[in-house]
Amino acid sequence: MTDGAILCGRRYFDGSGGNNHAVQHYRETGYPMAVKLGTITPDGADVYSYDEDDMVLDPNLAEHLAHFGIDMMKMQKTDKTMTELEIDMNQRIGEWELIQESGVQLQPLYGSGYTGIRNLGNSCYLNSTMQVVFSIPAFLRKYVERMDQIFHKAPTDPTQDFSTQVAKLGHGLLSGEYSKPATEKEGEEQKVRPRCQQGIQDGIAPRMFKSLIGKGHPEFSTNRQQDAQEFFLHFINMVERNCRSSSNPNEVFRFLVEEKIKCLVSQKVKYTQRVEYILQLPVPMEAALNKEELAAYEQARQQAEQDHRPPPELVRARIPFTSCLEAFAAPEQLDEFWSTAVQAKSTALKTSRFASFPDYLVIQIKKFTFGLDWVPKKLDVSIDVPDELDLSQFRGGGLQGDEEELPDVAPPLVTPDEPKGSLGFYGNDAPMLDESVVTQLVEMGFPAEACRKAVYYTGNSGAEAAMTWVMSHMDDPGFSQEQAVKALRSTVSTSPALWAVTLHTVAPSSMTRRVSLSVREVTERSISVTSPLEQQSGASSGLDLLAHR
């Protein structure tokens, strides 16, 4: 719309479209605005800004077109708008075809295991997750092969029964009854379809399943776009709740992560284990294989920005998958760590290893990171994943023969509204909570008292550790209630009542194992207790918290 040049548009992913001549013209001249001639009508037209790389509105479009002798009031639409093209592209190709076989005419498949799921409005996260879940034999045995028993035991209202809806979805995906050409369904009037859609199955529409699994959830109950990883953990959580007295197919995903914290002052260590269903791996940008190419691109981008020219073609960092695993297992320094061995703050190193391996390892690449302003940012990177993985080097070994454990004593708690020296044996040496970490958590919307507990129970070991504690205990009774916890020295305490208070206020380090506490008093005794979470039948409700991580 600057010099009146008429050029072809962009080439699309499937090879259709133009030859990118309009884009090339913009790069050579810097003229940003273009209008798609075939979309001009008295009501407007598609106007595109190459500077903004997006559609824009031109309030003076009629005047600009009149400059080139085009009368909007006499024009008729002869081409599809960008919105129509996007809808047509999604229906005709779909993201999976773009990724797997771009530009190839695919042959529709029918039968058992070849049933698609309709998009119910931004429900691709659900569709992809459930297709993967029902490719695993454990879920097939639990819900599909036992479908008749599940239906027989279903309540009066099966729409509200989780097992019934999962079994129905699994049967629909795997039976093949709904994997037929759309025009061949019995008892249904044949529909007139475009040639490109003839023979394509209708698939299934799991509206009842989506409604039930999203019921009461602030995100999955809506029609907004969601994250597949978050939905996977939410589904795992629902399975746990409904399999407390029966076989649990989630076991194929379950594994233990061993965390070792070593106090650098006393050289003593502490081992803990936590249950996980998904392995979250960081992205070490420093491990990029194309650093020189990235540096050249960044220099060219900055120069183009200064010269008000279009940016160069994007260059993504190429990160080896092994580097992501190494970053997961790399030692992490913990400053302001409360050491129970020296009863003071010290520096510690934390390392993570596998205590056990699952049958199926679900992996998430953490492409979102926090900047210095705590605003989430997405990393635009490419991860090179090998066909086979050897994880033996990341297996944990537990306490070694030359290692000595840190004493199992919780640090004393002091809050700003309590004067120093008010916590008995620790007096003025009791550590203050790191208020900067508390403030960061409160600003994220968590209750203040819960944030204080998180900082306390993680021993002032930083925002990340406190955040992990908060996300893992959001459903705990009294999560946001005020609670003062006083830790006592085991060599001084002589009151079993005081030990009982301490025992019930300290959060359990594991949701699935028995906690034991040895107390040296006048007479040696050993107190063995079960976590309150274990008192519930079946799987621990603590696993429900994983859905919020």
XYZ file of C-alpha atoms in Angstrom:
549
model
C 0.000 0.000 0.000
C 3.068 2.246 -0.279
C 4.145 1.791 -3.923
C 1.188 -0.184 -5.313
C 3.169 -3.340 -6.085
C 1.006 -6.430 -6.687
C 2.771 -9.572 -5.510
C 1.910 -13.085 -4.340
C 1.526 -14.010 -0.693
C 3.288 -16.397 1.638
C 3.865 -20.071 1.082
C 2.027 -22.201 3.641
C 3.397 -25.152 5.588
C 1.838 -27.684 3.229
C 3.356 -26.115 0.107
C 0.219 -24.254 -0.965
C -0.143 -20.493 -1.150
C 2.171 -18.072 -2.934
C 5.919 -17.793 -3.434
C 6.725 -15.287 -0.646
C 7.276 -12.450 -3.139
C 5.350 -9.958 -0.985
C 7.471 -10.871 2.037
C 10.640 -10.527 -0.025
C 9.480 -7.103 -1.250
C 8.960 -6.009 2.363
C 12.443 -7.142 3.341
C 13.989 -5.233 0.445
C 12.000 -2.003 0.777
C 10.704 -1.958 4.345
C 7.183 -1.058 3.136
C 5.049 -2.693 5.844
C 1.372 -2.525 4.812
C -0.383 -4.802 2.328
C -4.016 -5.535 1.444
C -5.333 -8.792 0.010
C -7.100 -7.706 -3.175
C -9.592 -10.559 -3.334
C -11.002 -9.695 0.109
C -11.909 -6.048 -0.653
C -15.644 -5.378 -0.164
C -17.661 -2.301 0.837
C -17.340 -3.560 4.429
C -13.530 -3.687 4.449
C -10.646 -6.008 3.592
C -7.772 -8.038 5.015
C -4.943 -5.604 5.828
C -1.628 -7.065 6.989
C 1.338 -5.352 8.680
C 4.648 -7.090 8.074
C 6.232 -4.925 10.759
C 3.852 -6.327 13.376
C 3.515 -9.694 11.625
C -0.219 -9.622 12.204
C -3.552 -8.469 10.814
C -4.363 -4.792 11.483
C -7.256 -2.376 10.963
C -6.836 0.563 8.569
C -9.387 3.295 9.459
C -8.561 5.143 6.212
C -8.596 2.093 3.954
C -11.058 3.618 1.427
C -8.812 6.666 0.910
C -5.669 4.574 0.595
C -7.255 2.298 -2.011
C -8.700 5.281 -3.912
C -5.127 6.540 -4.344
C -4.532 3.504 -6.561
C -7.880 3.827 -8.366
C -9.740 1.163 -6.349
C -13.330 1.994 -5.317
C -14.250 -0.141 -2.315
C -17.982 0.369 -2.882
C -17.805 -1.434 -6.222
C -15.632 -4.354 -5.160
C -16.846 -7.910 -4.576
C -15.157 -10.640 -2.570
C -13.375 -13.181 -4.778
C -10.943 -14.811 -2.350
C -10.958 -16.275 1.155
C -10.063 -14.096 4.107
C -7.224 -15.106 6.439
C -9.755 -16.336 8.992
C -11.423 -18.557 6.416
C -8.055 -19.857 5.241
C -7.025 -20.755 8.797
C -10.270 -22.670 9.391
C -9.921 -24.456 6.059
C -6.269 -25.279 6.790
C -7.121 -26.761 10.183
C -9.889 -28.904 8.725
C -7.932 -29.996 5.665
C -4.549 -30.702 7.163
C -4.441 -30.609 10.933
C -1.367 -30.150 13.096
C -0.426 -33.839 13.146
C -0.217 -34.032 9.360
C 1.849 -30.877 9.273
C 4.363 -32.362 11.687
C 4.470 -35.885 10.326
C 3.740 -35.863 6.596
C 3.481 -32.356 5.250
C 1.783 -32.105 1.878
C 1.015 -35.837 1.642
C -2.495 -37.103 0.901
C -3.165 -39.489 3.774
C -5.281 -42.613 3.486
C -8.000 -42.799 6.183
C -7.717 -45.821 8.490
C -10.583 -47.572 10.241
C -10.996 -50.223 12.885
C -9.881 -50.973 16.432
C -7.393 -48.424 17.742
C -7.981 -45.968 14.878
C -10.749 -43.836 16.376
C -10.353 -40.079 16.568
C -11.703 -37.631 19.148
C -13.592 -34.555 18.082
C -12.424 -31.165 19.241
C -15.023 -29.864 21.693
C -13.616 -26.352 21.680
C -9.929 -26.020 22.621
C -9.954 -29.622 23.907
C -6.854 -30.826 22.024
C -5.021 -31.136 25.376
C -7.614 -33.714 26.487
C -7.710 -35.539 23.151
C -3.950 -36.037 22.872
C -3.545 -37.073 26.516
C -6.323 -39.664 26.475
C -5.157 -41.172 23.166
C -1.747 -41.765 24.775
C -3.235 -43.084 28.037
C -5.319 -45.715 26.243
C -2.312 -46.925 24.274
C -0.978 -48.337 27.576
C -2.090 -51.910 28.437
C -2.609 -51.194 32.158
C -5.390 -48.696 31.433
C -6.912 -51.003 28.847
C -7.085 -53.849 31.400
C -8.456 -51.576 34.122
C -11.245 -49.864 32.198
C -11.896 -51.456 28.789
C -11.639 -55.169 29.595
C -13.635 -54.644 32.812
C -16.234 -52.405 31.194
C -19.167 -54.774 31.827
C -18.330 -55.013 35.535
C -17.947 -51.256 35.786
C -21.273 -50.645 34.073
C -22.958 -53.234 36.309
C -21.717 -51.482 39.466
C -22.405 -47.989 38.146
C -24.581 -45.703 40.301
C -28.038 -44.491 39.330
C -26.520 -41.464 37.590
C -23.599 -42.835 35.526
C -22.796 -39.379 34.170
C -21.222 -38.611 37.564
C -19.254 -41.862 37.875
C -15.586 -41.482 36.952
C -14.904 -45.163 36.188
C -17.984 -45.404 33.967
C -17.013 -42.395 31.882
C -13.370 -43.501 31.517
C -14.460 -47.007 30.515
C -16.914 -45.602 27.984
C -14.199 -43.379 26.472
C -11.714 -46.258 26.317
C -14.280 -48.528 24.659
C -15.075 -45.826 22.119
C -11.414 -45.381 21.221
C -10.402 -49.045 21.050
C -13.469 -51.022 19.969
C -13.552 -49.753 16.403
C -17.331 -49.311 16.541
C -16.958 -45.588 15.917
C -14.094 -45.857 13.447
C -16.054 -46.060 10.197
C -16.428 -43.782 7.190
C -19.008 -41.174 8.098
C -21.320 -42.163 5.237
C -21.427 -45.822 6.286
C -22.878 -45.499 9.755
C -25.999 -47.539 10.271
C -29.256 -45.751 10.962
C -27.852 -42.338 10.086
C -28.767 -40.305 7.065
C -25.829 -39.788 4.715
C -24.403 -36.304 4.709
C -23.124 -34.347 1.762
C -19.450 -33.638 2.399
C -16.703 -31.853 0.487
C -14.555 -34.189 -1.564
C -11.535 -33.600 0.710
C -13.583 -34.820 3.705
C -15.286 -37.795 2.107
C -14.511 -41.035 3.927
C -13.225 -39.268 7.043
C -14.701 -40.666 10.276
C -16.668 -38.495 12.652
C -14.856 -39.912 15.689
C -16.252 -39.629 19.204
C -17.182 -36.588 21.257
C -16.504 -37.303 24.981
C -18.653 -34.456 26.339
C -19.727 -36.334 29.481
C -16.119 -37.286 30.284
C -14.907 -33.703 29.771
C -17.732 -32.328 31.884
C -17.094 -34.790 34.735
C -13.314 -34.547 34.903
C -13.456 -30.756 34.739
C -16.240 -30.411 37.304
C -15.217 -27.976 40.028
C -11.805 -27.292 38.463
C -11.149 -23.593 37.783
C -9.478 -24.319 34.429
C -10.611 -27.677 33.034
C -14.266 -26.783 33.593
C -13.917 -24.016 30.983
C -13.494 -24.077 27.213
C -10.205 -22.210 27.342
C -6.948 -23.643 26.050
C -5.100 -25.717 28.643
C -1.759 -27.423 29.122
C -1.601 -31.162 28.367
C 0.922 -31.777 31.166
C -1.355 -30.160 33.754
C -4.323 -32.151 32.495
C -2.296 -35.377 32.615
C -1.495 -34.806 36.304
C -5.123 -33.885 36.979
C -6.250 -37.133 35.342
C -3.661 -39.106 37.364
C -5.030 -37.460 40.495
C -8.598 -38.490 39.608
C -7.494 -42.075 38.975
C -5.772 -42.154 42.389
C -8.955 -41.000 44.111
C -11.041 -43.670 42.411
C -8.624 -46.615 42.779
C -8.006 -46.638 46.530
C -9.454 -50.094 47.021
C -8.656 -51.681 43.666
C -5.837 -52.085 41.167
C -4.236 -48.815 40.154
C -3.029 -48.392 36.546
C -1.117 -45.259 37.579
C 1.650 -47.512 38.875
C 3.098 -47.701 35.358
C 3.928 -43.960 35.623
C 4.959 -43.838 39.282
C 8.596 -43.484 40.292
C 10.622 -42.166 43.215
C 13.061 -39.274 43.126
C 15.860 -39.356 45.674
C 17.048 -35.977 46.952
C 20.337 -35.681 48.791
C 21.211 -32.531 50.737
C 24.773 -32.233 51.993
C 25.717 -29.623 54.573
C 29.068 -28.194 53.483
C 29.966 -27.204 57.052
C 29.391 -30.502 58.827
C 29.661 -32.686 55.679
C 26.598 -34.572 56.913
C 23.790 -35.543 54.556
C 20.031 -35.936 54.474
C 18.178 -38.254 52.071
C 14.512 -37.884 51.188
C 12.292 -39.471 48.549
C 9.227 -38.148 46.804
C 6.687 -39.758 44.510
C 6.487 -38.424 40.945
C 4.481 -39.286 37.838
C 6.250 -36.984 35.403
C 9.885 -35.963 35.017
C 10.330 -32.226 34.572
C 13.620 -31.325 32.916
C 15.177 -27.841 32.790
C 16.570 -26.371 29.574
C 20.287 -25.480 29.969
C 20.710 -22.717 27.381
C 24.479 -22.783 27.910
C 24.556 -26.285 26.376
C 23.365 -25.081 22.944
C 25.182 -26.737 20.043
C 24.876 -23.714 17.737
C 26.206 -20.906 19.929
C 28.030 -19.145 17.078
C 24.911 -19.172 14.930
C 22.850 -17.810 17.837
C 25.366 -15.027 18.463
C 25.320 -14.025 14.791
C 21.505 -14.027 14.756
C 21.316 -11.874 17.882
C 23.769 -9.390 16.396
C 21.791 -9.242 13.143
C 18.523 -8.832 15.041
C 19.840 -5.916 17.057
C 21.245 -4.269 13.929
C 17.922 -4.696 12.117
C 16.117 -3.162 15.077
C 18.428 -0.140 15.015
C 17.991 0.282 11.245
C 14.198 -0.221 11.478
C 14.422 -3.211 9.168
C 12.584 -6.532 9.421
C 14.301 -9.036 11.733
C 16.312 -11.880 10.185
C 14.985 -15.417 9.999
C 14.645 -16.925 13.471
C 17.438 -19.158 14.738
C 16.550 -21.504 17.619
C 18.989 -22.878 20.160
C 19.608 -26.614 19.675
C 19.862 -28.324 23.062
C 20.837 -32.016 23.431
C 18.373 -33.997 25.525
C 21.260 -35.477 27.508
C 22.152 -31.954 28.632
C 18.640 -31.561 30.051
C 19.103 -34.771 32.046
C 22.508 -33.620 33.284
C 21.004 -30.302 34.372
C 18.334 -32.194 36.329
C 21.004 -34.216 38.140
C 23.506 -31.362 38.613
C 24.194 -30.221 42.202
C 22.214 -27.162 43.280
C 23.643 -24.841 45.921
C 21.317 -23.941 48.794
C 22.234 -20.752 50.606
C 20.823 -19.945 54.031
C 20.254 -23.660 54.669
C 19.438 -24.472 58.294
C 21.776 -27.273 59.317
C 20.531 -29.412 62.188
C 24.089 -30.629 62.719
C 25.544 -27.205 63.563
C 22.219 -25.607 64.602
C 22.885 -22.622 62.372
C 22.584 -21.453 58.805
C 25.049 -22.937 56.355
C 25.506 -23.684 52.679
C 24.396 -27.019 51.278
C 24.350 -28.902 47.984
C 21.224 -30.658 46.729
C 21.332 -33.403 44.109
C 18.472 -35.402 42.593
C 18.572 -38.984 41.365
C 16.127 -41.755 40.479
C 15.321 -44.023 43.410
C 13.168 -46.154 41.099
C 12.161 -46.210 37.433
C 8.624 -46.428 36.005
C 7.420 -48.685 33.203
C 6.584 -45.563 31.192
C 8.551 -42.371 31.830
C 6.562 -39.230 31.050
C 8.844 -36.252 30.403
C 8.110 -32.539 30.319
C 10.634 -30.030 29.034
C 10.339 -26.904 31.186
C 10.310 -24.292 28.438
C 8.798 -21.710 30.773
C 11.161 -19.921 33.096
C 10.973 -16.924 35.423
C 12.877 -13.728 34.699
C 14.362 -11.427 37.300
C 10.964 -9.733 37.570
C 9.250 -13.111 38.222
C 7.359 -12.811 34.941
C 7.121 -16.199 33.155
C 8.900 -16.391 29.805
C 8.843 -19.156 27.207
C 12.093 -20.473 25.763
C 11.978 -20.947 21.986
C 14.382 -23.874 21.641
C 14.774 -27.151 19.776
C 15.519 -30.304 21.800
C 17.387 -33.153 20.093
C 15.904 -36.349 21.592
C 17.644 -39.719 20.938
C 15.722 -42.891 20.131
C 17.150 -44.702 23.186
C 18.006 -43.455 26.672
C 20.393 -44.911 29.232
C 19.433 -43.584 32.680
C 21.650 -45.894 34.735
C 24.061 -43.072 35.594
C 21.196 -41.153 37.206
C 20.206 -43.951 39.631
C 20.471 -43.061 43.317
C 22.151 -45.309 45.843
C 20.882 -44.014 49.174
C 23.060 -43.453 52.218
C 26.649 -44.535 51.541
C 28.958 -46.219 54.035
C 31.182 -43.153 54.473
C 28.263 -40.728 54.916
C 26.714 -39.539 58.171
C 23.096 -38.389 58.341
C 21.992 -34.991 59.563
C 20.030 -35.122 62.842
C 16.267 -35.259 62.213
C 15.365 -32.111 64.165
C 13.232 -29.338 62.701
C 14.626 -25.782 62.829
C 13.048 -23.392 65.343
C 10.415 -21.021 64.031
C 10.456 -17.297 64.738
C 8.045 -14.872 63.103
C 8.320 -11.062 63.098
C 5.539 -10.737 65.674
C 7.471 -12.915 68.143
C 10.465 -11.475 70.018
C 13.788 -13.203 69.716
C 14.586 -15.486 72.598
C 10.970 -16.654 72.971
C 11.627 -20.159 71.692
C 13.026 -21.911 74.732
C 16.359 -23.678 74.281
C 17.390 -21.822 71.126
C 17.091 -18.364 72.590
C 18.486 -15.565 70.446
C 20.153 -18.048 68.060
C 16.808 -19.016 66.512
C 16.802 -18.080 62.803
C 14.386 -15.546 61.355
C 12.267 -16.557 58.388
C 13.524 -15.215 55.067
C 10.880 -12.533 54.599
C 11.933 -11.889 50.985
C 10.934 -15.445 50.077
C 7.699 -15.136 52.068
C 6.880 -11.916 50.208
C 7.548 -13.512 46.814
C 5.145 -16.355 47.587
C 2.471 -14.011 48.955
C 2.686 -11.882 45.799
C 1.897 -15.028 43.794
C -1.442 -15.240 45.612
C -0.734 -17.828 48.330
C -1.937 -17.333 51.934
C 0.633 -15.600 54.129
C 0.621 -18.257 56.861
C 1.074 -21.020 54.304
C 4.045 -19.137 52.868
C 5.610 -18.876 56.325
C 5.196 -22.608 56.832
C 6.774 -23.280 53.445
C 9.867 -21.229 54.293
C 10.055 -22.852 57.713
C 9.739 -26.458 56.597
C 12.294 -25.964 53.818
C 14.779 -24.476 56.246
C 15.092 -21.068 54.546
C 16.488 -22.847 51.493
C 15.092 -20.466 48.882
C 12.006 -19.552 46.851
C 12.047 -22.619 44.610
C 12.088 -25.081 47.511
C 9.372 -23.124 49.327
C 7.243 -23.001 46.176
C 7.571 -26.782 45.791
C 6.411 -27.229 49.392
C 3.398 -24.956 48.849
C 2.327 -26.767 45.678
C 2.715 -30.130 47.418
C 0.640 -29.243 50.488
C -2.163 -27.038 49.152
C -4.809 -29.600 50.119
C -3.418 -30.283 53.611
C -5.820 -29.609 56.511
C -4.984 -26.242 58.063
C -2.842 -25.282 55.071
C -3.469 -21.560 55.530
C -4.082 -21.525 59.288
C -1.695 -19.869 61.682
C 0.543 -22.393 63.353
C 3.582 -21.956 65.606
C 5.924 -24.939 65.594
C 8.581 -25.219 68.236
C 11.337 -27.729 67.675
C 13.068 -29.148 70.745
C 16.426 -30.799 71.161
C 16.135 -34.577 71.406
C 18.833 -34.680 74.070
C 16.888 -32.342 76.373
C 13.199 -33.177 75.865
C 11.682 -35.430 78.508
C 8.001 -34.851 77.727
C 6.288 -37.292 75.387
C 3.414 -34.802 75.068
C 5.747 -32.174 73.590
C 7.131 -34.736 71.148
C 3.610 -35.621 70.043
C 2.904 -31.950 69.238
C 6.092 -31.652 67.231
C 5.415 -34.876 65.406
C 1.962 -33.875 64.191
C 2.937 -30.359 63.103
C 5.975 -31.235 61.039
C 4.915 -32.010 57.465
C 5.669 -35.585 56.355
C 8.566 -35.799 53.942
C 6.955 -38.688 52.118
C 3.310 -39.344 51.360
C 3.643 -43.093 51.118
C 6.096 -44.329 53.697
C 5.921 -44.807 57.457
C 7.586 -42.130 59.550
C 9.480 -43.139 62.651
C 11.057 -40.997 65.334
C 13.522 -42.197 67.939
C 13.595 -40.228 71.159
C 16.382 -40.541 73.675
C 14.877 -40.001 77.108
C 15.615 -41.406 80.523
C 14.547 -44.776 79.150
C 15.221 -45.562 75.467
C 11.993 -45.727 73.482
C 10.993 -45.649 69.855
C 7.796 -43.986 68.675
C 6.424 -45.214 65.345
C 3.527 -43.346 63.775
C 1.645 -43.343 60.515
C 1.175 -40.158 58.544
C -2.439 -38.893 58.779
C -2.556 -39.154 55.001
C -1.870 -42.899 55.249
C -4.843 -43.415 57.533
C -7.111 -43.012 54.535
C -7.750 -46.203 52.621
C -5.773 -46.927 49.507
C -3.520 -44.425 47.791
C -2.434 -41.322 49.637
C -4.451 -38.182 49.077
C -1.134 -36.360 49.074
C -0.769 -37.541 45.497
C -3.695 -35.274 44.629
C -1.349 -32.354 45.078
C 0.738 -33.416 42.105
C -1.996 -32.193 39.796
C -1.224 -28.595 40.807
C 2.536 -28.648 40.231
